[in-house]
CSV table of C-alpha atoms and ligand atoms in Angstrom, one decimal:
chain,number,residue,atom,x,y,z
A,1,MET,CA,-32.4,104.2,224.6
A,2,ARG,CA,-28.7,105.7,224.2
A,3,LYS,CA,-29.2,109.9,223.6
A,4,THR,CA,-28.2,110.4,220.0
A,5,VAL,CA,-24.7,111.4,219.7
A,6,GLU,CA,-23.6,113.8,216.8
A,7,VAL,CA,-20.3,114.4,215.3
A,8,PRO,CA,-20.0,117.5,216.4
A,9,PRO,CA,-19.8,119.8,212.4
A,10,GLU,CA,-16.3,121.2,212.7
A,11,GLU,CA,-14.9,117.2,213.0
A,12,LEU,CA,-16.9,116.5,209.5
A,13,GLN,CA,-15.5,120.0,207.7
A,14,LYS,CA,-12.1,119.1,208.4
A,15,SER,CA,-11.7,115.8,207.1
A,16,LEU,CA,-14.3,117.4,204.0
A,17,GLU,CA,-11.8,120.3,203.5
A,18,ALA,CA,-9.2,117.2,203.3
A,19,SER,CA,-10.0,117.4,200.4
A,20,ALA,CA,-9.4,120.6,198.8
A,21,SER,CA,-5.8,119.2,199.6
A,22,LEU,CA,-6.4,115.8,197.8
A,23,MET,CA,-8.2,118.2,194.7
A,24,LYS,CA,-4.4,119.6,194.8
A,25,GLU,CA,-3.0,115.7,194.6
A,26,LEU,CA,-5.3,114.7,192.1
A,27,GLU,CA,-4.9,117.5,189.6
A,28,GLY,CA,-3.5,115.9,186.2
A,29,ARG,CA,-2.7,112.8,187.9
A,30,GLY,CA,-7.3,111.6,186.1
A,31,PHE,CA,-8.5,109.3,188.8
A,32,GLN,CA,-11.3,107.6,188.9
A,33,TYR,CA,-13.1,105.4,191.2
A,34,TYR,CA,-15.6,102.4,191.3
A,35,ILE,CA,-17.5,100.8,193.8
A,36,GLU,CA,-18.4,97.1,194.8
A,37,SER,CA,-20.7,97.4,197.0
A,38,TYR,CA,-22.1,94.0,198.4
A,39,GLY,CA,-25.0,93.0,200.7
A,40,CYS,CA,-28.0,94.8,202.3
A,41,GLN,CA,-29.0,98.6,201.6
A,42,MET,CA,-27.6,100.3,204.3
A,43,ASN,CA,-24.5,99.3,202.6
A,44,ASP,CA,-25.6,100.3,199.7
A,45,HIS,CA,-26.2,103.5,201.0
A,46,ASP,CA,-22.8,104.3,202.4
A,47,ALA,CA,-21.8,103.2,199.0
A,48,GLU,CA,-23.9,106.5,197.5
A,49,LYS,CA,-21.9,108.3,200.5
A,50,LEU,CA,-18.4,107.1,199.2
A,51,SER,CA,-19.4,107.7,195.9
A,52,GLY,CA,-20.2,111.9,197.4
A,53,MET,CA,-16.9,112.2,199.7
A,54,LEU,CA,-15.5,110.5,196.7
A,55,GLN,CA,-17.2,113.3,193.6
A,56,THR,CA,-16.8,116.0,196.5
A,57,CYS,CA,-12.6,115.7,196.5
A,58,GLY,CA,-11.9,115.5,192.3
A,59,PHE,CA,-13.4,111.6,191.1
A,60,SER,CA,-14.7,110.4,188.9
A,61,PRO,CA,-17.3,107.0,187.8
A,62,ALA,CA,-15.1,105.0,185.7
A,63,PRO,CA,-16.8,103.7,183.4
A,64,SER,CA,-16.1,100.3,184.7
A,65,LYS,CA,-13.6,98.3,186.4
A,66,GLU,CA,-11.1,97.3,183.9
A,67,GLU,CA,-11.0,101.3,184.2
A,68,ALA,CA,-10.8,102.9,187.3
A,69,THR,CA,-7.7,103.7,188.8
A,70,LEU,CA,-9.0,103.9,193.0
A,71,LEU,CA,-11.0,100.5,193.4
A,72,LEU,CA,-12.9,100.7,196.7
A,73,PHE,CA,-14.6,96.8,198.2
A,74,ASN,CA,-17.8,98.4,200.0
A,75,THR,CA,-18.0,94.4,202.1
A,76,CYS,CA,-20.6,93.2,204.3
A,77,CYS,CA,-20.0,89.8,206.9
A,78,VAL,CA,-23.4,89.2,207.3
A,79,ARG,CA,-22.6,85.4,205.8
A,80,GLU,CA,-19.5,83.5,205.1
A,81,HIS,CA,-20.5,83.1,201.6
A,82,ALA,CA,-20.0,87.7,201.0
A,83,GLU,CA,-16.7,87.3,202.7
A,84,LYS,CA,-15.2,84.7,200.7
A,85,ARG,CA,-16.0,86.1,197.7
A,86,VAL,CA,-14.5,89.9,199.1
A,87,PHE,CA,-10.7,87.7,199.6
A,88,GLY,CA,-11.4,86.0,196.7
A,89,ASN,CA,-11.8,88.6,194.6
A,90,ILE,CA,-9.4,91.1,196.1
A,91,GLY,CA,-7.1,88.9,196.3
A,92,ALA,CA,-7.4,88.3,192.2
A,93,LEU,CA,-6.0,91.8,191.4
A,94,LYS,CA,-2.4,90.6,193.0
A,95,LYS,CA,-1.6,90.7,188.9
A,96,ARG,CA,-3.3,93.5,188.2
A,97,LYS,CA,-1.5,95.7,190.5
A,98,GLU,CA,1.3,94.6,189.2
A,99,ASN,CA,1.1,96.0,185.6
A,100,GLU,CA,-0.6,99.5,187.3
A,101,PRO,CA,1.9,100.0,190.1
A,102,GLY,CA,-0.8,102.9,190.2
A,103,LEU,CA,-3.6,101.8,191.7
A,104,LEU,CA,-5.6,102.2,194.7
A,105,ILE,CA,-7.5,99.3,196.3
A,106,GLY,CA,-9.3,100.0,199.1
A,107,VAL,CA,-11.3,97.8,201.4
A,108,CYS,CA,-14.0,99.2,204.0
A,109,GLY,CA,-18.0,98.2,205.7
A,110,CYS,CA,-19.3,95.6,207.9
A,111,MET,CA,-16.6,93.2,207.2
A,112,MET,CA,-13.4,95.6,207.5
A,113,GLN,CA,-15.0,96.2,211.5
A,114,GLN,CA,-14.7,93.0,212.4
A,115,ARG,CA,-10.3,93.9,213.5
A,116,GLU,CA,-9.0,90.2,213.5
A,117,VAL,CA,-10.7,90.5,209.7
A,118,ALA,CA,-9.3,93.7,208.8
A,119,GLU,CA,-5.6,92.9,209.7
A,120,ARG,CA,-5.8,89.3,208.5
A,121,LEU,CA,-6.9,91.0,204.8
A,122,PHE,CA,-4.3,93.9,205.3
A,123,LYS,CA,-1.2,91.0,205.9
A,124,ARG,CA,-3.0,88.3,203.6
A,125,PHE,CA,-3.1,91.2,200.4
A,126,PRO,CA,0.0,93.6,200.7
A,127,PHE,CA,-1.4,95.5,198.0
A,128,VAL,CA,-4.2,96.5,199.2
A,129,ASP,CA,-3.7,100.6,199.7
A,130,LEU,CA,-6.1,101.5,202.7
A,131,VAL,CA,-8.8,99.3,205.0
A,132,PHE,CA,-10.8,101.3,207.8
A,133,GLY,CA,-13.7,99.9,209.2
A,134,THR,CA,-17.8,101.7,209.5
A,135,HIS,CA,-17.0,103.4,212.2
A,136,GLU,CA,-14.3,106.3,209.7
A,137,LEU,CA,-16.8,105.7,206.9
A,138,HIS,CA,-17.0,110.8,207.8
A,139,HIS,CA,-12.9,110.4,208.0
A,140,PHE,CA,-12.5,108.7,204.5
A,141,PRO,CA,-11.2,112.0,202.5
A,142,LEU,CA,-9.0,112.7,205.3
A,143,LEU,CA,-7.7,109.1,204.9
A,144,LEU,CA,-7.3,108.1,201.3
A,145,SER,CA,-5.8,111.6,201.1
A,146,ARG,CA,-2.6,110.1,203.2
A,147,THR,CA,-2.7,106.8,201.0
A,148,LEU,CA,-2.4,108.8,198.1
A,149,ALA,CA,1.0,110.2,199.8
A,150,GLY,CA,2.0,107.0,199.8
A,151,GLU,CA,1.3,105.6,203.5
A,152,ARG,CA,-0.7,102.1,203.5
A,153,VAL,CA,-3.2,102.9,205.9
A,154,PHE,CA,-5.7,100.9,208.1
A,155,SER,CA,-8.1,102.2,210.4
A,156,VAL,CA,-10.8,100.2,212.4
A,157,ARG,CA,-12.3,102.3,215.4
A,158,GLU,CA,-14.1,100.3,218.1
A,159,SER,CA,-16.9,102.6,219.1
A,160,ASP,CA,-20.6,102.7,219.9
A,161,GLY,CA,-20.9,104.4,216.5
A,162,GLU,CA,-21.7,108.4,216.0
A,163,ILE,CA,-24.5,109.9,213.5
A,164,VAL,CA,-23.3,112.1,211.4
A,165,GLU,CA,-25.2,114.3,209.0
A,166,GLY,CA,-24.1,116.3,206.4
A,167,LEU,CA,-22.6,114.1,204.8
A,168,PRO,CA,-22.6,114.3,200.1
A,169,VAL,CA,-24.2,111.4,198.6
A,170,VAL,CA,-24.3,110.2,195.2
A,171,ARG,CA,-27.4,108.8,194.8
A,172,GLY,CA,-27.9,105.9,192.6
A,173,GLY,CA,-31.6,106.3,191.5
A,174,SER,CA,-33.9,109.6,190.4
A,175,PHE,CA,-37.1,109.2,191.5
A,176,SER,CA,-37.3,106.3,194.7
A,177,THR,CA,-34.8,105.7,197.3
A,178,PHE,CA,-33.4,105.4,200.7
A,179,VAL,CA,-32.8,107.8,203.7
A,180,THR,CA,-31.3,106.0,206.6
A,181,ILE,CA,-34.2,106.8,210.2
A,182,MET,CA,-31.6,105.1,212.9
A,183,TYR,CA,-28.2,103.2,212.6
A,184,GLY,CA,-27.1,100.3,214.4
A,185,CYS,CA,-28.9,97.7,216.6
A,186,ASN,CA,-28.9,96.4,220.5
A,187,ASN,CA,-30.9,93.4,219.5
A,188,PHE,CA,-28.0,90.3,219.3
A,189,CYS,CA,-30.1,88.2,217.6
A,190,SER,CA,-27.6,84.9,218.6
A,191,TYR,CA,-26.4,83.9,215.0
A,192,CYS,CA,-26.4,88.1,213.9
A,193,ILE,CA,-23.2,90.3,213.5
A,194,VAL,CA,-24.9,93.8,213.0
A,195,PRO,CA,-24.4,94.6,216.1
A,196,TYR,CA,-20.6,93.8,216.9
A,197,VAL,CA,-19.6,95.9,213.3
A,198,ARG,CA,-22.8,99.0,213.5
A,199,GLY,CA,-22.6,99.5,216.7
A,200,ARG,CA,-25.6,100.7,219.8
A,201,GLU,CA,-29.2,101.8,217.4
A,202,ARG,CA,-29.2,105.4,217.6
A,203,SER,CA,-31.2,107.5,215.7
A,204,ARG,CA,-30.9,110.7,214.0
A,205,ALA,CA,-33.0,113.8,214.3
A,206,PRO,CA,-36.7,113.8,212.9
A,207,GLU,CA,-35.8,117.6,211.5
A,208,ASN,CA,-32.8,116.0,210.2
A,209,ILE,CA,-35.1,113.5,208.1
A,210,VAL,CA,-37.9,115.7,207.2
A,211,ALA,CA,-35.1,118.2,205.7
A,212,GLU,CA,-33.7,115.8,204.1
A,213,VAL,CA,-37.2,114.1,202.9
A,214,ARG,CA,-38.0,117.2,201.5
A,215,SER,CA,-35.3,118.0,199.8
A,216,LEU,CA,-35.5,114.6,197.8
A,217,ALA,CA,-39.2,115.6,197.0
A,218,GLU,CA,-37.5,119.6,195.5
A,219,ARG,CA,-35.4,116.8,193.3
A,220,GLY,CA,-38.0,114.8,192.3
A,221,PHE,CA,-37.8,111.6,193.7
A,222,ARG,CA,-41.4,110.4,194.6
A,223,GLU,CA,-40.6,107.3,197.0
A,224,ILE,CA,-38.5,106.7,200.0
A,225,THR,CA,-37.0,104.2,201.3
A,226,LEU,CA,-36.7,105.2,205.9
A,227,LEU,CA,-34.1,102.8,206.5
A,228,GLY,CA,-33.1,101.1,209.8
A,229,GLN,CA,-31.9,97.7,211.3
A,230,ASN,CA,-34.6,97.5,213.4
A,231,VAL,CA,-37.2,100.9,212.7
A,232,ASN,CA,-39.5,99.6,215.1
A,233,SER,CA,-37.1,100.8,217.7
A,234,TYR,CA,-36.7,104.4,216.1
A,235,ALA,CA,-36.9,107.4,219.0
A,236,TYR,CA,-35.6,110.2,219.5
A,237,ALA,CA,-34.4,111.3,223.0
A,238,ASP,CA,-35.3,114.8,223.0
A,239,ASP,CA,-39.1,115.7,222.3
A,240,GLY,CA,-40.3,112.1,221.9
A,241,VAL,CA,-40.8,110.9,218.5
A,242,ASP,CA,-40.9,107.2,217.8
A,243,PHE,CA,-41.8,105.4,214.7
A,244,PRO,CA,-45.4,106.2,213.7
A,245,GLU,CA,-45.1,110.0,214.7
A,246,LEU,CA,-41.9,110.3,212.2
A,247,LEU,CA,-44.4,108.5,209.2
A,248,ARG,CA,-46.6,110.8,209.9
A,249,ARG,CA,-43.9,113.6,209.8
A,250,VAL,CA,-42.6,112.5,206.5
A,251,SER,CA,-46.4,112.1,205.0
A,252,THR,CA,-46.6,115.6,205.2
A,253,VAL,CA,-44.1,116.3,202.5
A,254,GLU,CA,-45.1,117.2,199.2
A,255,GLY,CA,-44.5,115.5,196.7
A,256,ILE,CA,-43.8,112.1,198.1
A,257,GLU,CA,-45.9,109.8,197.2
A,258,ARG,CA,-45.3,106.9,198.1
A,259,ILE,CA,-42.8,106.0,201.9
A,260,ARG,CA,-42.0,102.6,203.0
A,261,PHE,CA,-39.8,101.3,205.3
A,262,MET,CA,-37.4,98.7,206.3
A,263,THR,CA,-36.1,96.5,208.6
A,264,SER,CA,-39.3,96.3,211.4
A,265,HIS,CA,-38.9,93.6,214.0
A,266,PRO,CA,-42.1,91.6,215.2
A,267,LYS,CA,-40.9,92.3,219.0
A,268,ASP,CA,-41.5,96.0,218.7
A,269,LEU,CA,-43.6,96.0,216.5
A,270,SER,CA,-46.8,98.5,217.8
A,271,PRO,CA,-50.6,98.6,217.2
A,272,ARG,CA,-49.3,102.3,216.6
A,273,LEU,CA,-47.8,101.4,213.6
A,274,ILE,CA,-50.2,99.6,212.6
A,275,GLU,CA,-53.0,102.4,212.6
A,276,ALA,CA,-50.1,104.5,210.8
A,277,MET,CA,-50.2,102.4,207.9
A,278,ALA,CA,-53.5,101.5,208.5
A,279,THR,CA,-54.6,105.4,208.1
A,280,LEU,CA,-51.8,107.2,206.7
A,281,PRO,CA,-52.1,107.3,203.0
A,282,LYS,CA,-48.9,107.8,202.0
A,283,VAL,CA,-46.9,104.1,203.7
A,284,CYS,CA,-47.3,101.7,201.5
A,285,ASN,CA,-48.7,98.6,202.7
A,286,HIS,CA,-46.5,96.0,202.4
A,287,ILE,CA,-44.2,94.7,205.6
A,288,HIS,CA,-41.1,93.2,205.7
A,289,LEU,CA,-40.9,91.0,208.9
A,290,PRO,CA,-38.8,88.8,209.1
A,291,VAL,CA,-39.8,86.0,211.2
A,292,GLN,CA,-36.6,84.0,211.1
A,293,SER,CA,-37.8,80.8,212.1
A,294,GLY,CA,-41.6,79.2,213.4
A,295,SER,CA,-40.5,77.5,215.8
A,296,ASN,CA,-40.5,78.7,219.9
A,297,ARG,CA,-37.9,76.2,220.8
A,298,ILE,CA,-35.4,77.9,218.2
A,299,LEU,CA,-36.7,81.2,218.1
A,300,SER,CA,-35.7,81.2,221.7
A,301,GLU,CA,-32.2,79.8,221.1
A,302,MET,CA,-31.6,82.7,218.2
A,303,ASN,CA,-33.4,86.2,221.2
A,304,ARG,CA,-35.7,86.9,219.4
A,305,ARG,CA,-37.7,87.2,222.1
A,306,TYR,CA,-41.3,86.6,220.3
A,307,THR,CA,-43.5,83.0,219.3
A,308,ARG,CA,-44.4,81.5,216.1
A,309,GLU,CA,-48.1,82.7,218.2
A,310,LYS,CA,-47.2,86.3,219.1
A,311,TYR,CA,-46.1,86.4,215.0
A,312,LEU,CA,-48.9,85.1,213.5
A,313,GLY,CA,-50.9,87.5,215.5
A,314,LEU,CA,-49.3,90.4,214.3
A,315,VAL,CA,-49.5,89.6,210.9
A,316,GLU,CA,-54.1,89.0,211.6
A,317,ASP,CA,-53.8,92.6,213.1
A,318,ILE,CA,-51.8,94.2,209.8
A,319,ARG,CA,-54.2,92.3,207.4
A,320,ALA,CA,-57.4,92.9,209.3
A,321,ALA,CA,-56.5,96.7,209.3
A,322,VAL,CA,-54.0,97.8,205.6
A,323,ASP,CA,-55.9,96.9,202.9
A,324,GLY,CA,-54.6,95.4,200.9
A,325,VAL,CA,-51.1,94.1,202.7
A,326,GLU,CA,-48.2,92.3,201.4
A,327,LEU,CA,-45.6,90.5,204.2
A,328,THR,CA,-42.2,89.6,203.3
A,329,THR,CA,-39.6,87.9,205.7
A,330,ASP,CA,-36.7,86.7,205.8
A,331,ILE,CA,-35.5,82.4,207.2
A,332,ILE,CA,-32.9,81.3,208.1
A,333,VAL,CA,-32.3,77.4,208.4
A,334,GLY,CA,-30.0,75.5,209.5
A,335,PHE,CA,-30.3,76.5,213.0
A,336,PRO,CA,-27.6,75.2,215.5
A,337,GLY,CA,-30.2,72.7,217.1
A,338,GLU,CA,-32.6,72.5,214.7
A,339,THR,CA,-34.5,69.6,214.2
A,340,GLU,CA,-36.9,68.4,211.6
A,341,GLU,CA,-39.4,69.2,213.8
A,342,ASP,CA,-38.3,72.9,214.3
A,343,PHE,CA,-38.3,73.0,210.7
A,344,GLU,CA,-41.3,71.2,209.9
A,345,GLU,CA,-43.0,74.1,212.0
A,346,THR,CA,-41.3,76.8,209.3
A,347,LEU,CA,-42.9,75.0,206.0
A,348,ALA,CA,-45.9,75.5,208.5
A,349,LEU,CA,-45.6,79.1,209.3
A,350,VAL,CA,-44.8,79.8,205.7
A,351,ARG,CA,-47.8,77.7,204.6
A,352,GLN,CA,-50.3,79.8,207.0
A,353,VAL,CA,-49.4,83.4,206.4
A,354,GLY,CA,-48.2,83.2,202.1
A,355,PHE,CA,-45.6,85.8,202.2
A,356,SER,CA,-45.5,87.8,198.4
A,357,ALA,CA,-41.1,86.9,199.0
A,358,ALA,CA,-39.3,85.2,201.2
A,359,TYR,CA,-35.2,85.5,201.7
A,360,THR,CA,-34.2,82.6,202.6
A,361,PHE,CA,-30.5,81.7,203.9
A,362,MET,CA,-28.3,78.4,205.3
A,363,TYR,CA,-27.0,79.3,208.8
A,364,SER,CA,-23.8,81.0,208.1
A,365,PRO,CA,-21.7,80.9,211.8
A,366,ARG,CA,-20.2,84.5,212.8
A,367,LEU,CA,-17.3,84.5,214.4
A,368,GLY,CA,-18.0,86.1,218.3
A,369,THR,CA,-21.6,85.6,217.8
A,370,ARG,CA,-23.8,83.2,220.1
A,371,ALA,CA,-25.1,80.6,218.1
A,372,ALA,CA,-21.4,80.2,216.5
A,373,GLU,CA,-20.6,78.6,219.8
A,374,MET,CA,-22.4,76.3,220.2
A,375,GLU,CA,-22.4,73.0,220.3
A,376,ASN,CA,-25.3,70.8,218.0
A,377,GLN,CA,-24.0,72.7,214.6
A,378,VAL,CA,-26.3,71.5,211.5
A,379,PRO,CA,-24.6,69.7,208.8
A,380,GLU,CA,-24.0,71.6,205.5
A,381,GLU,CA,-25.8,68.7,203.1
A,382,VAL,CA,-29.1,69.7,206.0
A,383,LYS,CA,-29.2,72.9,205.4
A,384,LYS,CA,-28.9,72.4,202.0
A,385,ASP,CA,-32.0,70.1,201.7
A,386,ARG,CA,-34.4,72.0,203.7
A,387,LEU,CA,-33.2,75.5,202.0
A,388,LEU,CA,-34.2,74.5,198.5
A,389,ARG,CA,-37.6,72.6,200.2
A,390,LEU,CA,-38.1,75.6,201.9
A,391,ASN,CA,-38.1,78.2,199.2
A,392,ALA,CA,-39.4,75.6,196.8
A,393,CYS,CA,-42.5,75.6,199.4
A,394,SER,CA,-42.7,79.3,199.6
A,395,ALA,CA,-42.3,79.3,195.5
A,396,GLU,CA,-45.9,77.2,196.0
A,397,GLN,CA,-47.7,79.4,198.4
A,398,LEU,CA,-46.4,82.0,196.2
A,399,LYS,CA,-48.5,80.9,193.1
A,400,VAL,CA,-51.5,80.5,195.3
A,401,GLY,CA,-51.6,84.2,197.2
A,402,ASN,CA,-50.4,85.6,192.8
A,403,GLN,CA,-53.8,84.1,191.6
A,404,LYS,CA,-56.3,86.3,193.7
A,405,TYR,CA,-54.6,90.2,191.6
A,406,ILE,CA,-56.1,88.2,187.7
A,407,GLY,CA,-58.4,91.0,187.1
A,408,GLN,CA,-57.8,93.5,190.0
A,409,GLU,CA,-56.8,97.5,188.9
A,410,GLY,CA,-53.4,99.1,190.9
A,411,THR,CA,-50.6,101.8,190.2
A,412,VAL,CA,-46.6,100.7,189.1
A,413,LEU,CA,-44.3,103.6,189.6
A,414,VAL,CA,-42.3,102.2,186.4
A,415,GLU,CA,-38.5,101.4,187.5
A,416,GLY,CA,-37.3,100.1,184.9
A,417,CYS,CA,-38.1,98.2,180.7
A,418,ASP,CA,-37.3,95.3,179.8
A,419,ARG,CA,-36.9,94.5,175.8
A,420,ARG,CA,-38.2,91.5,174.5
A,421,GLU,CA,-38.6,89.8,171.9
A,422,LYS,CA,-42.3,90.5,171.3
A,423,ALA,CA,-42.1,93.8,172.7
A,424,PRO,CA,-40.9,96.6,175.4
A,425,MET,CA,-41.3,95.7,178.8
A,426,ALA,CA,-42.2,98.1,181.2
A,427,TYR,CA,-41.6,96.8,184.5
A,428,GLY,CA,-42.6,98.6,188.9
A,429,LYS,CA,-44.4,97.2,191.9
A,430,LEU,CA,-47.9,97.8,193.2
A,431,THR,CA,-47.9,99.4,197.0
A,432,ASN,CA,-47.3,97.0,198.0
A,433,PHE,CA,-44.2,96.1,196.8
A,434,LYS,CA,-45.6,93.9,194.0
A,435,MET,CA,-43.7,93.9,190.8
A,436,VAL,CA,-46.1,94.4,187.7
A,437,TYR,CA,-45.0,93.9,183.9
A,438,PHE,CA,-46.7,95.5,181.7
A,439,PRO,CA,-46.4,96.5,177.6
A,440,GLY,CA,-44.2,100.4,177.4
A,441,ASP,CA,-41.5,101.6,176.5
A,442,ALA,CA,-38.8,103.3,178.5
A,443,GLY,CA,-40.1,106.8,178.2
A,444,LEU,CA,-42.1,105.5,181.1
A,445,ILE,CA,-39.1,105.2,183.4
A,446,GLY,CA,-40.2,107.3,186.9
A,447,SER,CA,-44.3,107.7,186.5
A,448,MET,CA,-47.0,106.8,187.7
A,449,ARG,CA,-48.6,103.8,185.2
A,450,HIS,CA,-52.5,102.3,186.4
A,451,VAL,CA,-52.6,98.9,185.1
A,452,ARG,CA,-54.8,96.2,184.9
A,453,ILE,CA,-53.5,92.0,185.7
A,454,THR,CA,-54.3,89.6,183.4
A,455,GLY,CA,-51.9,86.9,184.4
A,456,ILE,CA,-48.8,85.3,185.7
A,457,GLN,CA,-45.0,84.7,185.0
A,458,ASN,CA,-42.6,83.7,187.3
A,459,ASN,CA,-42.8,85.3,190.6
A,460,SER,CA,-44.3,88.3,188.9
A,461,LEU,CA,-47.7,89.7,188.2
A,462,ILE,CA,-48.5,90.5,184.2
A,463,GLY,CA,-50.7,93.9,183.6
A,464,GLU,CA,-52.2,95.8,181.0
A,465,PRO,CA,-52.4,100.1,181.0
A,466,VAL,CA,-56.1,101.2,181.9
A,467,GLU,CA,-55.8,104.7,180.6
B,507,LIG,N1,-26.7,83.5,209.5
B,507,LIG,C1,-27.7,82.9,207.8
B,507,LIG,N2,-28.3,83.7,207.8
B,507,LIG,C2,-28.3,85.4,208.4
B,507,LIG,N3,-28.8,86.5,208.7
B,507,LIG,C3,-28.5,87.1,209.7
B,507,LIG,N4,-27.2,86.5,210.5
B,507,LIG,C4,-27.1,85.2,209.6
B,507,LIG,C5,-26.1,84.3,209.4
B,507,LIG,N5,-25.3,84.0,210.3
B,507,LIG,C6,-30.4,86.4,207.9
B,507,LIG,C7,-30.9,87.2,208.5
B,507,LIG,C8,-31.7,88.2,209.0
B,507,LIG,C9,-30.9,88.9,207.2
B,507,LIG,C10,-30.9,90.2,207.1
B,507,LIG,O1,-29.4,87.8,207.2
B,507,LIG,O2,-32.4,86.7,207.8
B,507,LIG,O3,-32.4,89.5,208.3
B,508,LIG,FE1,-29.2,91.2,212.8
B,508,LIG,FE2,-31.5,91.1,215.0
B,508,LIG,FE3,-30.6,93.2,214.8
B,508,LIG,FE4,-32.1,92.5,212.8
B,508,LIG,S1,-32.7,92.6,214.9
B,508,LIG,S2,-29.1,93.3,213.0
B,508,LIG,S3,-31.1,90.5,212.6
B,508,LIG,S4,-29.2,91.4,215.3
């Protein structure tokens, strides 16, 4: 594990100080921003930091995209679909920019960290005012001030990545939120672009993480999700703190009742982590453990560095140790060279494990990754067919798995409320990430409620409150 590199506070300060001059620029211009974020939770959390910096600079959020005077696209490039959407959505703004010359358009995020894609976008859409990569996030106010001064700014820098502490954050929720514990990825799964756009693995100092969690608890947050591309390889070089130890430290923060984490790579899931899940009461009994494929040959081609047997062994160990645990996963179909037999091994694994959710994707070739160069690419129709069959199989398993909940009781952290025809239904998750709907109104949002499961609807459980 590399030693952490932190961005010196003076450099961050310089960037944020640009906000002061920005404020002056903005006086009377009434700028309002809107951020459109694509992709994973990591990206959503970056959008919260962009928001934080913008509000520090004196911008306020626009009530709608149409009313915004600064539009920011926080892009994703994990699959081609996301890329196409961004190009489409930005292209559609041409007319609006002609009618509203004062409108500022910025594009950032993972897709802009791929230099050739960023350059193509900057060239294709001359009305885009600002493009910057993932390693420039903390320079955003500085770059924006140049844009406001009339310059068209393009800033994409190669870097292994740094750690920036102390960026302002405007959080979307008020009782559940994300805390990044590490950035980047070293795994180079052969299909994946993430290591190229997010840099090498680097872990935040445990004391900074605990301090952030403590300040969130003081503000009333009750649930936190620790984020990283591969949290199991969290390692802080200075004092040998690993992920299970970090969980233990975060558990000591008063006021936090639920601790979640994602994502876990099966190759790094240690017995110590299973023990931490089993023994630390605040750590939730849910694990997101992407399997990607059930075929050993494909797993090896994917450079995942575990076998189907190793994965199934982990599932067994987790289930034996952690009460009521549920597993969710990610699966790719149609990886180059995947045969019908390989795919059937994935179906068999899904049947054997019984995931409570499987996020399924058709393989999408990413420029610069090893798998994109492989010769035996699978035709689109075959990928589509396999995706449908996999989804049907996983839905079937879910139905079977849900049956066991009928009659059980559990605690829900209420996230929201749906207006239904008969009565409003509150909803939220059990500790193991199962979604439950039960009669209740919006006043319950943010509270913990004890429920008894009485039925199943689609993928969710239906319950009734228990006093
Ligand atoms: N094509 C399809 N799916 C992908 N994923 C990552 N890269 C690709 C790709 N090139 C999926 C993996 C990963 C999830 C976040 O996205 O399943 O776990
Ligand atoms: Fe991509 Fe593999 Fe890293 Fe996950 S572990 S981000 S799939 S390279």
